[in-house]
CSV table of C-alpha atoms and ligand atoms in Angstrom, one decimal:
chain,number,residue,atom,x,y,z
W,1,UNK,CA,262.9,53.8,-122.3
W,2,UNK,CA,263.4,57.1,-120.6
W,3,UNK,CA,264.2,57.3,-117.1
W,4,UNK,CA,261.3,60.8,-115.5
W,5,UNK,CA,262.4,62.0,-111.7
W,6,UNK,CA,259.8,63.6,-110.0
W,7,UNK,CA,257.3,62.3,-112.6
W,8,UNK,CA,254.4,62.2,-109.9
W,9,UNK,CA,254.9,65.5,-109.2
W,10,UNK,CA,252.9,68.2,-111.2
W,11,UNK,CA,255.5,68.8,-114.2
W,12,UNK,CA,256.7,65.8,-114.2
W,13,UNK,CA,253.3,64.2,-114.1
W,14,UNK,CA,252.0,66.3,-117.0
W,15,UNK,CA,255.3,65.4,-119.2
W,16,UNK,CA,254.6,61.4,-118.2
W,17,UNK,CA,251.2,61.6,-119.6
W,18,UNK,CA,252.1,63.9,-122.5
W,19,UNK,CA,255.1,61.4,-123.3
W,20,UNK,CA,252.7,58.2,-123.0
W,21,UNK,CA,249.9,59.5,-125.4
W,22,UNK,CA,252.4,60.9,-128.0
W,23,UNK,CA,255.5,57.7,-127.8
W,24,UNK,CA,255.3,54.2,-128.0
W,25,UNK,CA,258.8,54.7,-125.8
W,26,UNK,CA,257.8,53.3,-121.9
W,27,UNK,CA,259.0,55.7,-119.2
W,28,UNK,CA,260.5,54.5,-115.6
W,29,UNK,CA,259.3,56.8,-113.0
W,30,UNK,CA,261.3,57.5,-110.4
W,31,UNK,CA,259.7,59.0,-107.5
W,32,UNK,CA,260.1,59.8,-103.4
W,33,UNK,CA,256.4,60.7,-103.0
W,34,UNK,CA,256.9,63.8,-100.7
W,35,UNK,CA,253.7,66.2,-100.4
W,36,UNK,CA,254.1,67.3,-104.0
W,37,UNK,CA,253.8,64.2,-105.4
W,38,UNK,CA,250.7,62.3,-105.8
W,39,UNK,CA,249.8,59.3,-107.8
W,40,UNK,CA,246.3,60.1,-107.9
W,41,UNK,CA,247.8,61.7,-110.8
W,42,UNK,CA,248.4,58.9,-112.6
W,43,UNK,CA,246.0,56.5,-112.2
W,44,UNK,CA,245.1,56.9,-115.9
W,45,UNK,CA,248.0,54.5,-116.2
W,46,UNK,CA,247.0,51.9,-114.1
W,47,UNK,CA,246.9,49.8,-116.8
W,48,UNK,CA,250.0,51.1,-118.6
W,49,UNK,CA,252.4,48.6,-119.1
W,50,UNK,CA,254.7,51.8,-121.0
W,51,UNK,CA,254.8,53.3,-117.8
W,52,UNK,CA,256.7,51.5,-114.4
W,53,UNK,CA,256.6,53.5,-111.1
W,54,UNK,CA,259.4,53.5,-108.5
W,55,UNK,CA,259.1,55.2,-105.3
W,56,UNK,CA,263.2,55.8,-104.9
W,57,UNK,CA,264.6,59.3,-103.5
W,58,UNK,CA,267.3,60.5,-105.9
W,59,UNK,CA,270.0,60.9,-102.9
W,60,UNK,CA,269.7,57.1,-102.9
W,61,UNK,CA,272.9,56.5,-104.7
W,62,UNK,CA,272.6,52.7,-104.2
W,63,UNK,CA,269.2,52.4,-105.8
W,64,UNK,CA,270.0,55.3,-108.6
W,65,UNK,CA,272.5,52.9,-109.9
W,66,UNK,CA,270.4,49.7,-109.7
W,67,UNK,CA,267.6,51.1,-111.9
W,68,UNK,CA,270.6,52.6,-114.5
W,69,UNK,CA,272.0,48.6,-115.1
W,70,UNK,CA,268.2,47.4,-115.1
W,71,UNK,CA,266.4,49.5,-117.6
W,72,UNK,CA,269.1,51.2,-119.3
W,73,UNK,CA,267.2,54.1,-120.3
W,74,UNK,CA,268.4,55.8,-123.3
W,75,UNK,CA,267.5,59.6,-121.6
W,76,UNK,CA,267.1,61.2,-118.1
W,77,UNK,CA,264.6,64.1,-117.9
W,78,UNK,CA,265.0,65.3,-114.3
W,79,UNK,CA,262.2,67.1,-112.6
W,80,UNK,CA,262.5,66.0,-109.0
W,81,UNK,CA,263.1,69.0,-106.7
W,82,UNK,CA,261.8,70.9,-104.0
W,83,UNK,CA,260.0,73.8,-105.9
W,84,UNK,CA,257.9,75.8,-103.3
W,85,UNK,CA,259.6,79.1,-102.6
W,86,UNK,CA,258.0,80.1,-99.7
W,87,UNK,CA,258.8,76.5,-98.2
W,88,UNK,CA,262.3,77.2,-98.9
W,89,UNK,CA,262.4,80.5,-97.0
W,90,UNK,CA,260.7,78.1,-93.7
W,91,UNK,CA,262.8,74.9,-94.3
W,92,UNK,CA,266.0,75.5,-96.9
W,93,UNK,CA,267.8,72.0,-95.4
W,94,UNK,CA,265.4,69.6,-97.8
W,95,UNK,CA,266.0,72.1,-100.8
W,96,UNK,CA,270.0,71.8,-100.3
W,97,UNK,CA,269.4,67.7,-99.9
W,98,UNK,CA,266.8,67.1,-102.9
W,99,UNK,CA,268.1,69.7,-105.4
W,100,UNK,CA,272.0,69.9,-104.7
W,101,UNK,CA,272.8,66.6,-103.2
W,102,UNK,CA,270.0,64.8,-105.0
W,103,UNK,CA,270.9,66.2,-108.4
W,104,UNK,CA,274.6,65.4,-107.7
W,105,UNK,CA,273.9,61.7,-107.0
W,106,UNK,CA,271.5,61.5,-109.8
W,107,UNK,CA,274.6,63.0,-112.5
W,108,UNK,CA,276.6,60.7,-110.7
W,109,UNK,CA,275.2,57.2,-111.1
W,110,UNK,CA,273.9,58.8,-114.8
W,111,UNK,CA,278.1,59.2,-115.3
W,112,UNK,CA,279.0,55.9,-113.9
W,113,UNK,CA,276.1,54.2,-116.1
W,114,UNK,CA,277.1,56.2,-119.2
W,115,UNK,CA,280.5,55.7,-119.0
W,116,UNK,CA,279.8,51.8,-119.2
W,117,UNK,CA,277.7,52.3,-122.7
W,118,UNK,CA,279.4,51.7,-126.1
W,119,UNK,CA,280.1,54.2,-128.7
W,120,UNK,CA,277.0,55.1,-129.8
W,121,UNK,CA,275.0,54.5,-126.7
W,122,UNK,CA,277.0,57.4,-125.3
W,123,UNK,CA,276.8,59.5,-128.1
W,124,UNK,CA,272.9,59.1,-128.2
W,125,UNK,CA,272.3,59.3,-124.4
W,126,UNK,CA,271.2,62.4,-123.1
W,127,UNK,CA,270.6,64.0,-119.8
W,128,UNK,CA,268.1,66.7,-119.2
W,129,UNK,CA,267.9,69.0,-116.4
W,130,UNK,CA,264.7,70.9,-115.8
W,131,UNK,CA,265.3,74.3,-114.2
W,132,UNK,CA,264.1,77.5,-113.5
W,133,UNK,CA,264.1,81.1,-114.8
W,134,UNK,CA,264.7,82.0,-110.7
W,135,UNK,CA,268.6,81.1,-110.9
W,136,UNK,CA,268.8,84.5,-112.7
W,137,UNK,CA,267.7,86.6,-110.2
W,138,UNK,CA,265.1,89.5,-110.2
W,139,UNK,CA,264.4,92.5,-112.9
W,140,UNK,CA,263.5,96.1,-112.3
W,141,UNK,CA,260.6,96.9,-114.8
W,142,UNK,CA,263.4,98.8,-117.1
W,143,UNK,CA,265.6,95.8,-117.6
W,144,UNK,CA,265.6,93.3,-120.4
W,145,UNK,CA,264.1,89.9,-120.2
W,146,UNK,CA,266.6,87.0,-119.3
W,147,UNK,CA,268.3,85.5,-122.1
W,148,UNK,CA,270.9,82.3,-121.6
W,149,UNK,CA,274.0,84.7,-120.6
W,150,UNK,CA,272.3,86.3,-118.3
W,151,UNK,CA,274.5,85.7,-114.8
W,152,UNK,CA,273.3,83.4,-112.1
W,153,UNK,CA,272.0,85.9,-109.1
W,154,UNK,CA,269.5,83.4,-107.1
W,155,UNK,CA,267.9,85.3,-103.7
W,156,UNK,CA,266.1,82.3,-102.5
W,157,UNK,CA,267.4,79.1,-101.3
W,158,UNK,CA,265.1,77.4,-103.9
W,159,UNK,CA,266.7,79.6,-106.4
W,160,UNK,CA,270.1,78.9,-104.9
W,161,UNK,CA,270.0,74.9,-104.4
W,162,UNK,CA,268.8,75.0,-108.2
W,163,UNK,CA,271.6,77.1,-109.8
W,164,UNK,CA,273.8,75.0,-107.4
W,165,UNK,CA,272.4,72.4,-109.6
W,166,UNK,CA,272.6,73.7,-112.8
W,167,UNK,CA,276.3,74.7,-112.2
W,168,UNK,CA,276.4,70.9,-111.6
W,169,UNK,CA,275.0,69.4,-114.7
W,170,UNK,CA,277.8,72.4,-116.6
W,171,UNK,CA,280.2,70.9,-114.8
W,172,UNK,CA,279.5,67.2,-115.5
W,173,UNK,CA,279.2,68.5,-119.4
W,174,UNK,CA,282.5,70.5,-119.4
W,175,UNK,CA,284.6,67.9,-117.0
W,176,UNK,CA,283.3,64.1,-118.2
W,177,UNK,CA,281.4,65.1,-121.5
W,178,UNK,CA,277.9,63.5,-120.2
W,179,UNK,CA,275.4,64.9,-122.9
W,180,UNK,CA,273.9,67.0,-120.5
W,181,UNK,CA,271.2,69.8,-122.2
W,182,UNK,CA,269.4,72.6,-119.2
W,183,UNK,CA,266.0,74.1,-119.7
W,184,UNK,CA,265.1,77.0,-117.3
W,185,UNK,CA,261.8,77.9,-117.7
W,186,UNK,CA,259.1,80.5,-116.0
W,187,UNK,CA,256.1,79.9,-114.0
W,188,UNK,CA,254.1,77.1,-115.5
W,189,UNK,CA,250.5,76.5,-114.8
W,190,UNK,CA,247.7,74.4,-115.4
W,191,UNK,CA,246.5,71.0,-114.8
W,192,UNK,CA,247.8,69.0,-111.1
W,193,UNK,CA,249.9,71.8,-110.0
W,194,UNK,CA,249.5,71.2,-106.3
W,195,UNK,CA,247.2,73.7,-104.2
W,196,UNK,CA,250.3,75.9,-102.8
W,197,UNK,CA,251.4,78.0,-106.2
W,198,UNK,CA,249.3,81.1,-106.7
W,199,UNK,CA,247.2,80.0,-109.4
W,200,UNK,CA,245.5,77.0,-108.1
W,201,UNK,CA,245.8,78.4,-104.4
W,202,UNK,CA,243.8,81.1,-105.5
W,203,UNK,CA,241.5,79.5,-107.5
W,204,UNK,CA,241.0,76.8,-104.5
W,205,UNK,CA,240.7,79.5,-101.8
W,206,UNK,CA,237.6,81.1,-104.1
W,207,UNK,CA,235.6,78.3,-104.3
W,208,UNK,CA,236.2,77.9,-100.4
W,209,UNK,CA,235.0,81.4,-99.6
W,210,UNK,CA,238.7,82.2,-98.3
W,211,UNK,CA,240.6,85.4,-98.0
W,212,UNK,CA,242.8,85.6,-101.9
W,213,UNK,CA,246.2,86.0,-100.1
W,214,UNK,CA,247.8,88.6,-102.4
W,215,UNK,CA,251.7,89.5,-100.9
W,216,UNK,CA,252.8,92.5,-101.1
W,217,UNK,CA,251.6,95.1,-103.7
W,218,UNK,CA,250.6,92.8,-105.9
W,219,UNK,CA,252.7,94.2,-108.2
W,220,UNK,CA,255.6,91.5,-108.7
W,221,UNK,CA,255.4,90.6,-112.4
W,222,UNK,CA,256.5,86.7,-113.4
W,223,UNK,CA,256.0,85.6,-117.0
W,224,UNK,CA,253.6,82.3,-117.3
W,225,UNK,CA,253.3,79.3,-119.2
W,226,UNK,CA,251.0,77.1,-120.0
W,227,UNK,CA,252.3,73.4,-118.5
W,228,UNK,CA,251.6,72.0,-121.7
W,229,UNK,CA,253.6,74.5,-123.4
W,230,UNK,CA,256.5,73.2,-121.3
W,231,UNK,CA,256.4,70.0,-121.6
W,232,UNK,CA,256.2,70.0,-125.6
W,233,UNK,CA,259.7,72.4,-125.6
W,234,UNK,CA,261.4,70.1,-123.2
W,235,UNK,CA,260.2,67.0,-125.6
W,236,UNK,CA,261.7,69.2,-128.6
W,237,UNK,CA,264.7,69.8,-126.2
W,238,UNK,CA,265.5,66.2,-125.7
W,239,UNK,CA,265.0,65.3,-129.4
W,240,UNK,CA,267.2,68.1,-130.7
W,241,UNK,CA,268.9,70.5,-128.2
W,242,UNK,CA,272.9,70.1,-128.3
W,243,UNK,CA,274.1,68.5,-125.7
W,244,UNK,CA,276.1,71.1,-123.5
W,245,UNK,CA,273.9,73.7,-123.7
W,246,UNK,CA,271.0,75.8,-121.9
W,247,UNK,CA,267.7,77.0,-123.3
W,248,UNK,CA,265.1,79.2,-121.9
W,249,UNK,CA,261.6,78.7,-121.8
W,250,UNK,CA,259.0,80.8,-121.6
W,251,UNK,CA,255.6,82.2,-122.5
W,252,UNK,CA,255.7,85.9,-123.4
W,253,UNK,CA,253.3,86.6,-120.6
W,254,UNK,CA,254.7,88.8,-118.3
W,255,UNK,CA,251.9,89.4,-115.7
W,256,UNK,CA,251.6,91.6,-112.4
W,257,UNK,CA,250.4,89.0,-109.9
W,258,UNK,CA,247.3,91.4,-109.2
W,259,UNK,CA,246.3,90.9,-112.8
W,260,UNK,CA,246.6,87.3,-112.8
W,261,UNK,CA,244.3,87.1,-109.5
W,262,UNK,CA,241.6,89.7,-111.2
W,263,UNK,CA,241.7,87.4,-114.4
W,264,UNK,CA,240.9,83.9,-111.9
W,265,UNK,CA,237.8,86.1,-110.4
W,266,UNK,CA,236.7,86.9,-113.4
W,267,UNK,CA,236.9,83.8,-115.3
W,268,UNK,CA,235.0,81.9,-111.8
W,269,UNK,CA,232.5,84.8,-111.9
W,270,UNK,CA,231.6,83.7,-115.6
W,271,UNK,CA,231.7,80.3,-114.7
W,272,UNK,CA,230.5,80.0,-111.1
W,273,UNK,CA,229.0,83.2,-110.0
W,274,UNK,CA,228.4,83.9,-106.3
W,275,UNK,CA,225.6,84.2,-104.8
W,276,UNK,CA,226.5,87.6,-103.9
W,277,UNK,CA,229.1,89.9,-105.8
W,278,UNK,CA,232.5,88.9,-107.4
W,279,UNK,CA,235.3,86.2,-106.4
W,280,UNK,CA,237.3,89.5,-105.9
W,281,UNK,CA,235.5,91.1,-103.1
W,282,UNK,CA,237.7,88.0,-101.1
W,283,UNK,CA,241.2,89.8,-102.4
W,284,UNK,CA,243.3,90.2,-99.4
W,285,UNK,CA,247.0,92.5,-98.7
W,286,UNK,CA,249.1,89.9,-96.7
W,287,UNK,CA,252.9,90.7,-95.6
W,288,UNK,CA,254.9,90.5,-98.2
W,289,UNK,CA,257.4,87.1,-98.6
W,290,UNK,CA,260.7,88.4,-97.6
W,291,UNK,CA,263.1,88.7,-100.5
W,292,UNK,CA,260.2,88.7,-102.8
W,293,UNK,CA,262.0,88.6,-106.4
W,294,UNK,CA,260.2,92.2,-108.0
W,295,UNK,CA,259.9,90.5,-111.8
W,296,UNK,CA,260.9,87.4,-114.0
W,297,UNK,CA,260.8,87.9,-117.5
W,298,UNK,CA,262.0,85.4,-120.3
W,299,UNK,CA,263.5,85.9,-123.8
W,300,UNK,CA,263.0,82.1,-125.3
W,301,UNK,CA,264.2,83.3,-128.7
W,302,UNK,CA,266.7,80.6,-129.1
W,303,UNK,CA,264.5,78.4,-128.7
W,304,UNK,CA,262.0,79.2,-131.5
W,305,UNK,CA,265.2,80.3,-133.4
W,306,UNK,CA,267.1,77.3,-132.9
W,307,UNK,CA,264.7,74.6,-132.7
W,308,UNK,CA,261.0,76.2,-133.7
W,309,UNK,CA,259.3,75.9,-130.5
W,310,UNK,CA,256.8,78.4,-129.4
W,311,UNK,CA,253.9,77.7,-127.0
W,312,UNK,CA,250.6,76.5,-128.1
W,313,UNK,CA,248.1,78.5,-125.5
W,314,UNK,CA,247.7,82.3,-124.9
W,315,UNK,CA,247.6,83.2,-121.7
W,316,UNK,CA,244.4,83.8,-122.2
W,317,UNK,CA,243.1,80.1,-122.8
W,318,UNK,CA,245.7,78.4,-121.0
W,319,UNK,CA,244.0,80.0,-118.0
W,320,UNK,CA,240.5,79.3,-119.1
W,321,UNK,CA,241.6,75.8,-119.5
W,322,UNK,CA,243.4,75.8,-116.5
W,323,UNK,CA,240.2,77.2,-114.2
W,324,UNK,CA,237.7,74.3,-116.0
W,325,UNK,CA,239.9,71.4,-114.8
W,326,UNK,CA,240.2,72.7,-111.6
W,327,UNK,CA,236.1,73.5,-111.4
W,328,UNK,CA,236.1,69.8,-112.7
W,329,UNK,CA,238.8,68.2,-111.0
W,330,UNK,CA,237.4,69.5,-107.1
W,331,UNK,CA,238.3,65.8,-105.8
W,332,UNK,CA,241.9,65.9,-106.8
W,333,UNK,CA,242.1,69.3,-105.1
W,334,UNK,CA,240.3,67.4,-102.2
W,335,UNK,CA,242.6,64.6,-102.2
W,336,UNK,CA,246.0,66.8,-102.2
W,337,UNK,CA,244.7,68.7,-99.1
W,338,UNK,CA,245.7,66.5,-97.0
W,339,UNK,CA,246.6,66.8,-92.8
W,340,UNK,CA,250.0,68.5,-94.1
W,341,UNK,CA,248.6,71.2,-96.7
W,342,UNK,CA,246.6,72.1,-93.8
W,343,UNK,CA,249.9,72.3,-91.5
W,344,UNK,CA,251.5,74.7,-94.6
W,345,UNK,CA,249.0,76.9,-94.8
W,346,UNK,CA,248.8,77.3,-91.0
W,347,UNK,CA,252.6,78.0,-91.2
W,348,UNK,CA,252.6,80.5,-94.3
W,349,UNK,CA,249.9,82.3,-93.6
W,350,UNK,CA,248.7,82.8,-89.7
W,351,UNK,CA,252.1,85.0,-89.5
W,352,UNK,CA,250.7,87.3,-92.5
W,353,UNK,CA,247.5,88.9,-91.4
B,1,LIG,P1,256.5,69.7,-107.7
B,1,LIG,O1,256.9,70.2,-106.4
B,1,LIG,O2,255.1,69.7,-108.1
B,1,LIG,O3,257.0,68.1,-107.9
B,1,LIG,C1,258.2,67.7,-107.5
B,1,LIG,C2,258.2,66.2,-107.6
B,1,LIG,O4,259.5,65.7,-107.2
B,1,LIG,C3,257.2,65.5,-106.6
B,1,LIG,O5,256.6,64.5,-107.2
B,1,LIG,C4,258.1,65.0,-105.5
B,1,LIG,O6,257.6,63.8,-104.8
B,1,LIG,C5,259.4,64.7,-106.2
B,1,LIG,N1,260.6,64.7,-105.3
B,1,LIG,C6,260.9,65.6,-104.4
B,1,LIG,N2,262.1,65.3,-103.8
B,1,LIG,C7,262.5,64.1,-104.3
B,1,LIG,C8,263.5,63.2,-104.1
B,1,LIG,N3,264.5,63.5,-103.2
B,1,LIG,N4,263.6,62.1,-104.8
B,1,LIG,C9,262.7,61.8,-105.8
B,1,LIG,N5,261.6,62.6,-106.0
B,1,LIG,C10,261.5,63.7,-105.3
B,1,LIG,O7,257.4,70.5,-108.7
B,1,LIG,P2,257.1,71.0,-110.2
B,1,LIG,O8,256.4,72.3,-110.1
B,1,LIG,O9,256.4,69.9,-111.0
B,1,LIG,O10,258.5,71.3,-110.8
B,1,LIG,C11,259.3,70.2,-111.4
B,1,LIG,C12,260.6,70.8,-111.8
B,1,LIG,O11,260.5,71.9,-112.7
B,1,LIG,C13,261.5,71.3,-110.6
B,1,LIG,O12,262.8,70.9,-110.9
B,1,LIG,C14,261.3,72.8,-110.7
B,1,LIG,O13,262.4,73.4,-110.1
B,1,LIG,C15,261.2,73.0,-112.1
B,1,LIG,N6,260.4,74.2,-112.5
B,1,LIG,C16,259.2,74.4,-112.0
B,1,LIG,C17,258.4,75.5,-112.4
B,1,LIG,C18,257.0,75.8,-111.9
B,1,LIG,O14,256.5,76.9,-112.2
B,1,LIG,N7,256.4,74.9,-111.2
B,1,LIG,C19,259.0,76.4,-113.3
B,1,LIG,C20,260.3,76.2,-113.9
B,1,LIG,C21,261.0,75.1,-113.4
B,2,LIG,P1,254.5,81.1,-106.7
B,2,LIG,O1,253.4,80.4,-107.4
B,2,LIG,O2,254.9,80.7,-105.3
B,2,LIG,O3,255.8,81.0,-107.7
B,2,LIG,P2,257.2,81.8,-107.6
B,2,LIG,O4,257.4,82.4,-106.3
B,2,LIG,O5,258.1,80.6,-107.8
B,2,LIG,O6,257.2,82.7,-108.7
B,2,LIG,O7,254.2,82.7,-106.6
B,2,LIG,C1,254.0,83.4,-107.8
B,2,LIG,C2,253.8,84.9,-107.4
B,2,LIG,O8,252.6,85.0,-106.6
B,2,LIG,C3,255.0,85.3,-106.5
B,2,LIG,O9,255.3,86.7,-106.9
B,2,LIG,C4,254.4,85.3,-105.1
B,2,LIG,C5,252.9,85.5,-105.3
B,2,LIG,N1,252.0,84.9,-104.3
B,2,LIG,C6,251.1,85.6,-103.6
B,2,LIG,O10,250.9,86.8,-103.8
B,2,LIG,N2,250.3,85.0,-102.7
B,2,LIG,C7,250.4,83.6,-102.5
B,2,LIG,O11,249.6,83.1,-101.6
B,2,LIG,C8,251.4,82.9,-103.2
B,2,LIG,C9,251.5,81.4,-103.0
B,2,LIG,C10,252.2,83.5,-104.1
């Protein structure tokens, strides 16, 4: 079996479901269940017997190495993390905790586990790290897209606490020869991604008849992919990547946040239209998120060149697909709103007017 982190979460989530309608291989989930993660997600696989839930937090050394000697899972595909940036910028400690300390614990009881393996178990084992194309820093509109050299310059302390754990996984590659492989990939969107990212805040906020919280200028760029798109390169990455190495992922959608926001208001106008007037007559300038990175951009050449990956959807009908689940999936979104989204979006947003 393979051994998901952060599988309730909404990569991880989409990856678990991908995995179990594509593998006959049963996947351990390994879970802490914090506000991002949500097994409403999964109750497709109630009935699973391929798939085994465990709510353990990866700084739990203790139980990290029970689940190693009980399922001895051939793979580690590590999503857990705290991935909000604007949560980091009100509450770094739990990023440092979860994605330095956490990752750290998870590499080590992966180590001692792997060390313990014969010949060929070690040599097949692999651990993957899922990361993000935020380690690198921000672009002026001039410069070129990042490739895998480009130098770690993270501004946010989720940025930081995830190169801090990227330098880790190197580290456990270069010093003990753990098959490690890193994927750092650009926005993703689509199905279950939880109600705080722009896309499906934006697209939640329409339907309520709430202010389109737009930071800024609107003119920060980020390139997008399509969480399907993701999941199928980390799936090639496991099966193929060399162990040691980094790949990037992306979509070859560089947007300007304005645009992406326009695009949701049109698509809901086509598919839900107000009573009165457009979904972007509710657009609203708020203060801008301090540090804001200006642009991400992403050259996943090595990728397609190395391994032939290249994403499925445009941006175009990943976001098409992306607004009909969320027009169809209202009691998710209902669900995941919970006491605490309310207490976030008090906390992010009153301060912005
Ligand atoms: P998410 O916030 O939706 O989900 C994170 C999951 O991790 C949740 O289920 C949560 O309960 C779990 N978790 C958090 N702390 C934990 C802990 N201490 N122990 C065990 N589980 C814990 O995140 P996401 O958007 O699905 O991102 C998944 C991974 O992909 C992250 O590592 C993130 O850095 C990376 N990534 C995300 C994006 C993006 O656009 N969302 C882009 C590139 C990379
Ligand atoms: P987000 O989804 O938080 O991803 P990240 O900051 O990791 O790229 O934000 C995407 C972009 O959208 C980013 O430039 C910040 C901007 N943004 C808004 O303008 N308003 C919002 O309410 C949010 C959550 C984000």
């Amino acid at each position: 079996m393979i051994l998901v982190t952060g599988g309730a979460g909404f990569i991880g989530a989409n990856f678990v479901l991908d995995w179990l309608r594509q593998s006959d291989e049963a996947v351990l989930n390994v879970d802490k269940l914090t506000y991002a993660g949500n097994l409403g997600t999964l109750r497709s696989l109630a009935d699973d017997s391929k798939h085994v839930f465990t709510r353990v937090d990866i700084c739990d050394g203790e139980a990290l190495r029970a689940l190693f000697a009980k399922h001895q899972p051939r793979a580690v595909v590590h999503f857990a993390a705290e991935s909000h940036v604007d949560r980091s910028i009100h509450g770094p400690a739990e990023f440092v905790q979860t994605n330095v300390v956490g990752t750290f614990t998870l590499l080590e009881a992966a180590r001692n586990y792997w060390a313990g393996l014969d010949q060929a178990g070690k040599d097949a084992f692999r651990f993957l790290h899922v990361s993000t194309d935020e380690v690198f820093g921000s672009l002026s509109a001039e410069d070129p897209q990042f490739s895998e050299t480009t130098p770690y310059a993270p501004n946010s302390p989720y940025s930081a606490t995830k190169a801090g754990s990227d330098h880790l996984v190197r580290a456990y590659h270069h010093t003990y020869g753990l098959p490690t492989l890193t994927t750092n990939c650009s926005n993703n969107y689509g199905p279950y991604q939880f109600p705080e990212k722009l896309i499906p805040l934006m697209i939640a906020n329409a339907l309520a008849g709430k202010p389109l919280p737009v930071y800024g200028d609107g003119q920060n760029v980020r390139d997008w992919l399509y969480v399907g798109d993701h999941c199928s390169a980390i799936r090639e990455v496991l099966a193929r990547g060399k162990p040691g190495e980094t790949y990037n992922i992306g979509g070859w959608n560089e947007k300007k946040n304005l645009d992406v926001v326009h695009t949701l208001c049109d698509l809901l106008d086509a598919a839900r239209p107000k009573a009165d007037g457009s979904y972007r007559d509710q657009i609203t300038y708020v203060k801008d998120r301090p540090g804001h990175d200006r642009r991400y951009a992403i050259d996943a050449s090595k990728l397609e060149r190395e391994l032939g990956w290249k994403p499925a959807e445009t941006f175009e009908t990943g976001l098409a697909k992306t607004v009909r689940w969320y027009l169809d999936h209202a009691q998710w979104v209902e669900e995941v709103q919970s006491g605490e989204y309310r207490n976030w979006v008090e906390l992010n947003y009153a301060g912005r007017a």
